Amino acid sequence: MFEFLNQPEVIKTIVTLGAMSLFFVGLFGLLTRKHIVKVFISIAIMESAIFLLFIGLSFNREKVAPIIDATQTQVATMNDPIPQAMILTAIVIGMAVLALGVSFAIEYYKLTGKTEIDTMNEMRF
Amino acid sequence: MSSTLFIALPLLFGFATPLLSRLGKNALAYTSVLMQLSLLGLALSLLLAHSSTTVELISIAAPLGISFVLSTASLLMVLLFTLLMTLFSLYYLFQRRANAYANESKFFTLLNMLLAASIGLVLSSDIFNIYVFFEIAGISAYILSAYSKTALALESGLKYLLTGAVASIFLLFAIVLIYLHVGSLNLAVIAEQFQLLPYNVKLLISLLLLIGFGFKVEVFPLNFWVTDVYQGSTSLVNALFSGIVVKAYLFVFFHILYLFLSQGEFTLFLLYLGGVSMLVAEVAGLRQTNLKRLFAYSSLGQVALIFVAFAMQNIQAVQAAFFIVIAHSLAKFMLFLALASLEKTEQNMHIDRLKQIDSPFLMVMMFLAMLSLLGIPLFVGFVGKFLLLKSLAVEGMLTLLVMVVVASFIEAIYYFKLMGYMLHKGTRSEKVEVSLGEKMIFVSLGLSLLLLGVFPMSIAGFLQNAAEVLLDQTAYITLLVGG
Amino acid sequence: MNIKRDIPTATLSGFALSAVLVLTLITILLQYLPLSQQRVGDALLVLNEKEGVANVVTTVVVYFRGFDTLGEIAVLFIASLGVGLMLQPNTECRLKAESNFMLQTASTLLFPLILLFGIYVMVYGHLSPGGGFQGGVIIASGVLLLLISHKNFEVPHTVIVAFETVAGVSYVLIGFMGLLLLDTFLGNFIPHDIANMGMLLSGGVIPLIYIIVGIKVGSEMSGIVQNLMQRSDDV
Amino acid sequence: MTGFIILATFVGIIVVAFASIVQKRLADSVVFLMGVGLGSVVLFFLFKAPDVALTEAVIGAGVGTFIFLIALKHLGEQA
């Protein structure tokens, strides 16, 4: 019943629209939310959007996952492994930065009691 | 010899830190300096060998896998970074007894990771590999910025981290689009095929790359975080930020720009962006009373000057850019180290305290550095500014010429104010002790500023060669992709 | 409902700004959907038939783009170092409540299974989906389970550091071995017969590196998790 | 059916992400973010990327959520 959704062009359109809407949600959060945890959440959402966009636009529904086994030996029928490898790397890096950011935020809160990024202005004098 | 060593050795050192710190209190510090010295020796021997551009493969052949390209231009940057990092480590060793960092082994790890990442940014020819090094350099810089764990330091670290995370998202977005449309990550292959893309896609990728790198190369609307970070971090670490990290990002951004982004209107836009950020930074610097913040604004202005020079895209201007890079790195390094020596008693100096301090040696050294930054003849800063102005005049870009002159004039106002404070007659109460080792480092930095300024011809040929190599797109493509 | 009063202007303008940006992005992206042209990945798939392992993603991550993985390990290493630096445990006041007996027993029983699963994912990373990163994080989540359920549980700091150091150093040393023997950093210097593809012992240096990556990721993630947990006890 | 599942999952993810941004209670936000991670796992699986799906499952939805919860424990639960 929804067969028309399986055409490659349609899938690519869905992925583009979906991932960009997700990116929009993240960007909106980044621009308007002030709480530090919300900012980190927004950044995580934006990152997910990029990951989904990349994998979604580079895959081909006709092809299989790039793993050779007894039934799949033809490389011509496999999906591109590079985007997957890149996103694997990017996910881990994003998590590392997130953990570090949270530890900064916790220590900062311990010292000053502030969690809103627009009140973080110890400097200016 | 292998260019991979420049990256792999500091990484190995970083990973092995816990092992080395077992060996004794000083073993780690000395091995770190020793390793940096040997890297410096390697870079110098490569310089003297006058070898042509070499490609170092990782695992598989060039267009498919990652490779490192060591050309005259990247060798220049590698040499600069290793030299500055070695001097930094030596300086740290000399003043260590007085005020060592807490958890010293972690500090050394971060320094070496920063060195590895900066060199990796300069050498790598694969855009995703550049993203990874971008992150390593960023993440070590965040921690170095927050290292002292005071409220100020943590705030600056947090701001640095947030802007850096946003920047890396945009950079990753650009890389994703490049791979989807070009089908490769190798800079040479991208350079070959980028011009065939539709105009809008090219524009989008250029803008995303500009946003991604713009945070890091500190151009105008995206540099709001810089001064806060400089103010929150210690002066010691600021020396690294303005001497090494920014320069690595600038180099890689313009390397990418020359390879495939350079189109008429986009570069013109970049030129004026640089001009505007220069003016804004200098004007905002005028009313600063905190020394660190003042130097941060001056740093922004100088980095924008380098930005303009690189964006000119001709050999003379790029040669001038290299001159300013060297001059600014050495001079700012000196200023921030001097500030670190002065700040042993108190962080965040007000400029009035310059009147109180009794240390003729440091005053002379800061004086030298400021003169070079202002572009007074006989200093290397003059050579760079002069060449840039000449090239702007030859190209007939009068607006930019006026912008550069006005910015230099404004910069002169506040530096002369500082010099006036330093020459202020009156009782000077605060004595600052400077050890012999520290003095040697300051003297060597100051002498190199003077010597390069008096004999600019000694390196002009090398810098011109570097500029030619950096601008030569076809040679790079032939080297990596083959005829 | 009065929109102007209920939603602050900053929110509205942020909404408008991001909407405009993203709509532009969508227009350009949809207008020029990328063609399915020749990509490097296809060339790598072919190359994988000659020198890779069954899971092509593993070959790409560990071998073809090996330096990215080394850099990624470095990022994780620095992050774990930074978290440790920021949140140094304050061992004097640990106020964690003793958890339920059932929970304790269950997690003690589960931990070996999780560990086994993590090691399986790690060791079979070159044959099936999974590998060092995933396996390492699974092991770290097992450690997390024990940390939550047992009041006094703690992986000794020296153990974490030892694993981390040995794994990191041996990764770079394997790279140097490749440089010495084959003249490319991270070259595959262990003999690997391509006829063995799909077997546990195949691919030469690739599974070895992925296991090292797994150990490194596992110890670093455990370190991060433990630091975050311990600091949270002294609230 | 693939196309339809992709569409439905995307709609779900976007709704959950938006809820996570506008939610007042931070704990709810974090749980919604975990929903985004789980949806991404499904999508990665449909996109023929099992390795990425596994990674996203253990990191995005697992450890990431834990880190956020630790952050909440310190920073308070109200935005």
mmCIF file with all atom_site columns, C-alpha atoms in Angstrom, chain B residues 2 4-5 7-8 11-12 14-16 18-19 22 56-60 64-66 68 103 106 109-110 113 126 128-129 132-133 136 139-140 143 146-147 149 154 173 177 179-185 198 200-201 204, chain C residues 25 28-29 31-35 37-41 43-44 47 51 63-68 70-75 77-79 81-82 84-88 158 161 165 168-169 172-173 176 179 183-186 216:
data_model
loop_
_atom_site.group_PDB
_atom_site.id
_atom_site.type_symbol
_atom_site.label_atom_id
_atom_site.label_alt_id
_atom_site.label_comp_id
_atom_site.label_asym_id
_atom_site.label_entity_id
_atom_site.label_seq_id
_atom_site.pdbx_PDB_ins_code
_atom_site.Cartn_x
_atom_site.Cartn_y
_atom_site.Cartn_z
_atom_site.occupancy
_atom_site.B_iso_or_equiv
_atom_site.pdbx_formal_charge
_atom_site.auth_seq_id
_atom_site.auth_comp_id
_atom_site.auth_asym_id
_atom_site.auth_atom_id
_atom_site.pdbx_PDB_model_num
ATOM 1   C CA . SER B 1 2   ? 58.995 9.764  7.893  1.00 0.00 ? 2   SER B CA 1
ATOM 2   C CA . THR B 1 4   ? 54.296 10.277 10.437 1.00 0.00 ? 4   THR B CA 1
ATOM 3   C CA . LEU B 1 5   ? 56.812 10.481 13.268 1.00 0.00 ? 5   LEU B CA 1
ATOM 4   C CA . ILE B 1 7   ? 52.313 12.882 14.857 1.00 0.00 ? 7   ILE B CA 1
ATOM 5   C CA . ALA B 1 8   ? 52.870 9.357  16.106 1.00 0.00 ? 8   ALA B CA 1
ATOM 6   C CA . LEU B 1 11  ? 50.734 10.476 20.554 1.00 0.00 ? 11  LEU B CA 1
ATOM 7   C CA . LEU B 1 12  ? 52.850 7.564  21.769 1.00 0.00 ? 12  LEU B CA 1
ATOM 8   C CA . GLY B 1 14  ? 50.829 10.864 25.515 1.00 0.00 ? 14  GLY B CA 1
ATOM 9   C CA . PHE B 1 15  ? 49.606 7.287  25.783 1.00 0.00 ? 15  PHE B CA 1
ATOM 10  C CA . ALA B 1 16  ? 52.735 6.238  27.672 1.00 0.00 ? 16  ALA B CA 1
ATOM 11  C CA . PRO B 1 18  ? 51.422 6.929  33.175 1.00 0.00 ? 18  PRO B CA 1
ATOM 12  C CA . LEU B 1 19  ? 54.297 4.547  32.527 1.00 0.00 ? 19  LEU B CA 1
ATOM 13  C CA . ARG B 1 22  ? 56.273 5.876  37.368 1.00 0.00 ? 22  ARG B CA 1
ATOM 14  C CA . GLU B 1 56  ? 53.620 9.460  3.426  1.00 0.00 ? 56  GLU B CA 1
ATOM 15  C CA . LEU B 1 57  ? 50.951 6.806  3.062  1.00 0.00 ? 57  LEU B CA 1
ATOM 16  C CA . ILE B 1 58  ? 48.941 5.255  5.860  1.00 0.00 ? 58  ILE B CA 1
ATOM 17  C CA . SER B 1 59  ? 47.989 1.639  5.084  1.00 0.00 ? 59  SER B CA 1
ATOM 18  C CA . ILE B 1 60  ? 46.951 2.075  1.437  1.00 0.00 ? 60  ILE B CA 1
ATOM 19  C CA . LEU B 1 64  ? 41.831 5.955  -1.350 1.00 0.00 ? 64  LEU B CA 1
ATOM 20  C CA . GLY B 1 65  ? 43.416 6.184  2.062  1.00 0.00 ? 65  GLY B CA 1
ATOM 21  C CA . ILE B 1 66  ? 44.878 8.756  4.391  1.00 0.00 ? 66  ILE B CA 1
ATOM 22  C CA . PHE B 1 68  ? 50.436 13.010 5.004  1.00 0.00 ? 68  PHE B CA 1
ATOM 23  C CA . ASN B 1 103 ? 48.761 16.797 38.160 1.00 0.00 ? 103 ASN B CA 1
ATOM 24  C CA . LYS B 1 106 ? 48.314 15.214 32.697 1.00 0.00 ? 106 LYS B CA 1
ATOM 25  C CA . THR B 1 109 ? 50.058 14.649 28.068 1.00 0.00 ? 109 THR B CA 1
ATOM 26  C CA . LEU B 1 110 ? 47.819 17.506 26.960 1.00 0.00 ? 110 LEU B CA 1
ATOM 27  C CA . MET B 1 113 ? 48.467 15.800 22.253 1.00 0.00 ? 113 MET B CA 1
ATOM 28  C CA . ASP B 1 126 ? 42.250 13.750 4.046  1.00 0.00 ? 126 ASP B CA 1
ATOM 29  C CA . PHE B 1 128 ? 37.868 13.538 7.609  1.00 0.00 ? 128 PHE B CA 1
ATOM 30  C CA . ASN B 1 129 ? 41.277 12.996 9.142  1.00 0.00 ? 129 ASN B CA 1
ATOM 31  C CA . VAL B 1 132 ? 39.609 14.133 13.766 1.00 0.00 ? 132 VAL B CA 1
ATOM 32  C CA . PHE B 1 133 ? 42.677 16.282 14.399 1.00 0.00 ? 133 PHE B CA 1
ATOM 33  C CA . ILE B 1 136 ? 41.875 16.390 19.236 1.00 0.00 ? 136 ILE B CA 1
ATOM 34  C CA . ILE B 1 139 ? 39.465 18.906 23.204 1.00 0.00 ? 139 ILE B CA 1
ATOM 35  C CA . SER B 1 140 ? 43.000 19.292 24.550 1.00 0.00 ? 140 SER B CA 1
ATOM 36  C CA . ILE B 1 143 ? 40.982 21.059 29.108 1.00 0.00 ? 143 ILE B CA 1
ATOM 37  C CA . ALA B 1 146 ? 39.901 24.925 32.304 1.00 0.00 ? 146 ALA B CA 1
ATOM 38  C CA . TYR B 1 147 ? 42.966 23.374 33.886 1.00 0.00 ? 147 TYR B CA 1
ATOM 39  C CA . LYS B 1 149 ? 39.571 24.696 37.979 1.00 0.00 ? 149 LYS B CA 1
ATOM 40  C CA . LEU B 1 154 ? 35.893 26.541 34.109 1.00 0.00 ? 154 LEU B CA 1
ATOM 41  C CA . PHE B 1 173 ? 28.045 18.704 7.880  1.00 0.00 ? 173 PHE B CA 1
ATOM 42  C CA . LEU B 1 177 ? 28.004 16.999 1.808  1.00 0.00 ? 177 LEU B CA 1
ATOM 43  C CA . TYR B 1 179 ? 31.474 13.058 0.383  1.00 0.00 ? 179 TYR B CA 1
ATOM 44  C CA . LEU B 1 180 ? 27.906 12.741 -0.889 1.00 0.00 ? 180 LEU B CA 1
ATOM 45  C CA . HIS B 1 181 ? 28.537 14.956 -3.897 1.00 0.00 ? 181 HIS B CA 1
ATOM 46  C CA . VAL B 1 182 ? 32.168 14.221 -4.742 1.00 0.00 ? 182 VAL B CA 1
ATOM 47  C CA . GLY B 1 183 ? 32.469 10.666 -3.482 1.00 0.00 ? 183 GLY B CA 1
ATOM 48  C CA . SER B 1 184 ? 35.886 11.095 -1.954 1.00 0.00 ? 184 SER B CA 1
ATOM 49  C CA . LEU B 1 185 ? 37.542 12.478 1.137  1.00 0.00 ? 185 LEU B CA 1
ATOM 50  C CA . PRO B 1 198 ? 26.232 22.888 -9.091 1.00 0.00 ? 198 PRO B CA 1
ATOM 51  C CA . ASN B 1 200 ? 24.361 26.280 -4.979 1.00 0.00 ? 200 ASN B CA 1
ATOM 52  C CA . VAL B 1 201 ? 25.972 23.164 -3.577 1.00 0.00 ? 201 VAL B CA 1
ATOM 53  C CA . LEU B 1 204 ? 26.519 25.792 0.698  1.00 0.00 ? 204 LEU B CA 1
ATOM 54  C CA . LEU C 2 25  ? 19.405 23.997 3.512  1.00 0.00 ? 25  LEU C CA 1
ATOM 55  C CA . ILE C 2 28  ? 19.455 23.219 -1.794 1.00 0.00 ? 28  ILE C CA 1
ATOM 56  C CA . LEU C 2 29  ? 19.724 19.632 -0.628 1.00 0.00 ? 29  LEU C CA 1
ATOM 57  C CA . GLN C 2 31  ? 17.273 20.444 -5.494 1.00 0.00 ? 31  GLN C CA 1
ATOM 58  C CA . TYR C 2 32  ? 20.528 18.574 -5.952 1.00 0.00 ? 32  TYR C CA 1
ATOM 59  C CA . LEU C 2 33  ? 20.060 15.151 -4.426 1.00 0.00 ? 33  LEU C CA 1
ATOM 60  C CA . PRO C 2 34  ? 23.428 13.426 -4.696 1.00 0.00 ? 34  PRO C CA 1
ATOM 61  C CA . LEU C 2 35  ? 23.661 11.031 -7.582 1.00 0.00 ? 35  LEU C CA 1
ATOM 62  C CA . GLN C 2 37  ? 28.018 8.007  -8.705 1.00 0.00 ? 37  GLN C CA 1
ATOM 63  C CA . GLN C 2 38  ? 31.327 6.248  -8.268 1.00 0.00 ? 38  GLN C CA 1
ATOM 64  C CA . ARG C 2 39  ? 32.555 6.621  -4.705 1.00 0.00 ? 39  ARG C CA 1
ATOM 65  C CA . VAL C 2 40  ? 35.768 5.726  -2.950 1.00 0.00 ? 40  VAL C CA 1
ATOM 66  C CA . GLY C 2 41  ? 33.796 3.222  -0.912 1.00 0.00 ? 41  GLY C CA 1
ATOM 67  C CA . ALA C 2 43  ? 36.940 0.955  -4.670 1.00 0.00 ? 43  ALA C CA 1
ATOM 68  C CA . LEU C 2 44  ? 37.567 0.028  -1.058 1.00 0.00 ? 44  LEU C CA 1
ATOM 69  C CA . LEU C 2 47  ? 40.258 -3.731 -2.391 1.00 0.00 ? 47  LEU C CA 1
ATOM 70  C CA . GLU C 2 51  ? 43.403 -7.634 1.848  1.00 0.00 ? 51  GLU C CA 1
ATOM 71  C CA . TYR C 2 63  ? 43.007 -0.566 8.344  1.00 0.00 ? 63  TYR C CA 1
ATOM 72  C CA . PHE C 2 64  ? 42.095 1.656  5.398  1.00 0.00 ? 64  PHE C CA 1
ATOM 73  C CA . ARG C 2 65  ? 41.398 4.651  7.614  1.00 0.00 ? 65  ARG C CA 1
ATOM 74  C CA . GLY C 2 66  ? 43.449 3.456  10.557 1.00 0.00 ? 66  GLY C CA 1
ATOM 75  C CA . PHE C 2 67  ? 44.758 6.853  11.497 1.00 0.00 ? 67  PHE C CA 1
ATOM 76  C CA . ASP C 2 68  ? 41.247 8.157  12.120 1.00 0.00 ? 68  ASP C CA 1
ATOM 77  C CA . LEU C 2 70  ? 44.083 6.258  16.327 1.00 0.00 ? 70  LEU C CA 1
ATOM 78  C CA . GLY C 2 71  ? 42.951 9.877  16.531 1.00 0.00 ? 71  GLY C CA 1
ATOM 79  C CA . GLU C 2 72  ? 39.588 8.848  17.899 1.00 0.00 ? 72  GLU C CA 1
ATOM 80  C CA . ILE C 2 73  ? 41.259 6.781  20.607 1.00 0.00 ? 73  ILE C CA 1
ATOM 81  C CA . ALA C 2 74  ? 43.306 9.857  21.407 1.00 0.00 ? 74  ALA C CA 1
ATOM 82  C CA . VAL C 2 75  ? 40.132 11.960 21.730 1.00 0.00 ? 75  VAL C CA 1
ATOM 83  C CA . PHE C 2 77  ? 41.856 9.230  26.047 1.00 0.00 ? 77  PHE C CA 1
ATOM 84  C CA . ILE C 2 78  ? 42.028 12.996 26.464 1.00 0.00 ? 78  ILE C CA 1
ATOM 85  C CA . ALA C 2 79  ? 38.361 13.195 27.419 1.00 0.00 ? 79  ALA C CA 1
ATOM 86  C CA . LEU C 2 81  ? 41.851 12.339 31.348 1.00 0.00 ? 81  LEU C CA 1
ATOM 87  C CA . GLY C 2 82  ? 39.891 15.578 31.460 1.00 0.00 ? 82  GLY C CA 1
ATOM 88  C CA . GLY C 2 84  ? 39.370 12.535 35.801 1.00 0.00 ? 84  GLY C CA 1
ATOM 89  C CA . LEU C 2 85  ? 41.088 15.872 36.236 1.00 0.00 ? 85  LEU C CA 1
ATOM 90  C CA . MET C 2 86  ? 37.853 17.797 36.717 1.00 0.00 ? 86  MET C CA 1
ATOM 91  C CA . LEU C 2 87  ? 36.079 15.345 38.993 1.00 0.00 ? 87  LEU C CA 1
ATOM 92  C CA . GLN C 2 88  ? 38.670 14.044 41.370 1.00 0.00 ? 88  GLN C CA 1
ATOM 93  C CA . THR C 2 158 ? 45.860 1.534  38.668 1.00 0.00 ? 158 THR C CA 1
ATOM 94  C CA . VAL C 2 161 ? 45.493 3.075  33.884 1.00 0.00 ? 161 VAL C CA 1
ATOM 95  C CA . THR C 2 165 ? 48.565 2.540  28.820 1.00 0.00 ? 165 THR C CA 1
ATOM 96  C CA . GLY C 2 168 ? 47.570 2.729  23.717 1.00 0.00 ? 168 GLY C CA 1
ATOM 97  C CA . VAL C 2 169 ? 51.289 2.081  23.547 1.00 0.00 ? 169 VAL C CA 1
ATOM 98  C CA . VAL C 2 172 ? 51.189 2.967  18.218 1.00 0.00 ? 172 VAL C CA 1
ATOM 99  C CA . LEU C 2 173 ? 53.931 0.340  18.342 1.00 0.00 ? 173 LEU C CA 1
ATOM 100 C CA . PHE C 2 176 ? 55.576 1.573  13.899 1.00 0.00 ? 176 PHE C CA 1
ATOM 101 C CA . LEU C 2 179 ? 56.363 1.421  9.202  1.00 0.00 ? 179 LEU C CA 1
ATOM 102 C CA . ASP C 2 183 ? 57.115 1.194  4.973  1.00 0.00 ? 183 ASP C CA 1
ATOM 103 C CA . THR C 2 184 ? 53.561 2.352  5.723  1.00 0.00 ? 184 THR C CA 1
ATOM 104 C CA . PHE C 2 185 ? 52.390 3.285  9.185  1.00 0.00 ? 185 PHE C CA 1
ATOM 105 C CA . LEU C 2 186 ? 49.843 0.736  10.457 1.00 0.00 ? 186 LEU C CA 1
ATOM 106 C CA . LYS C 2 216 ? 41.474 0.876  25.389 1.00 0.00 ? 216 LYS C CA 1
#
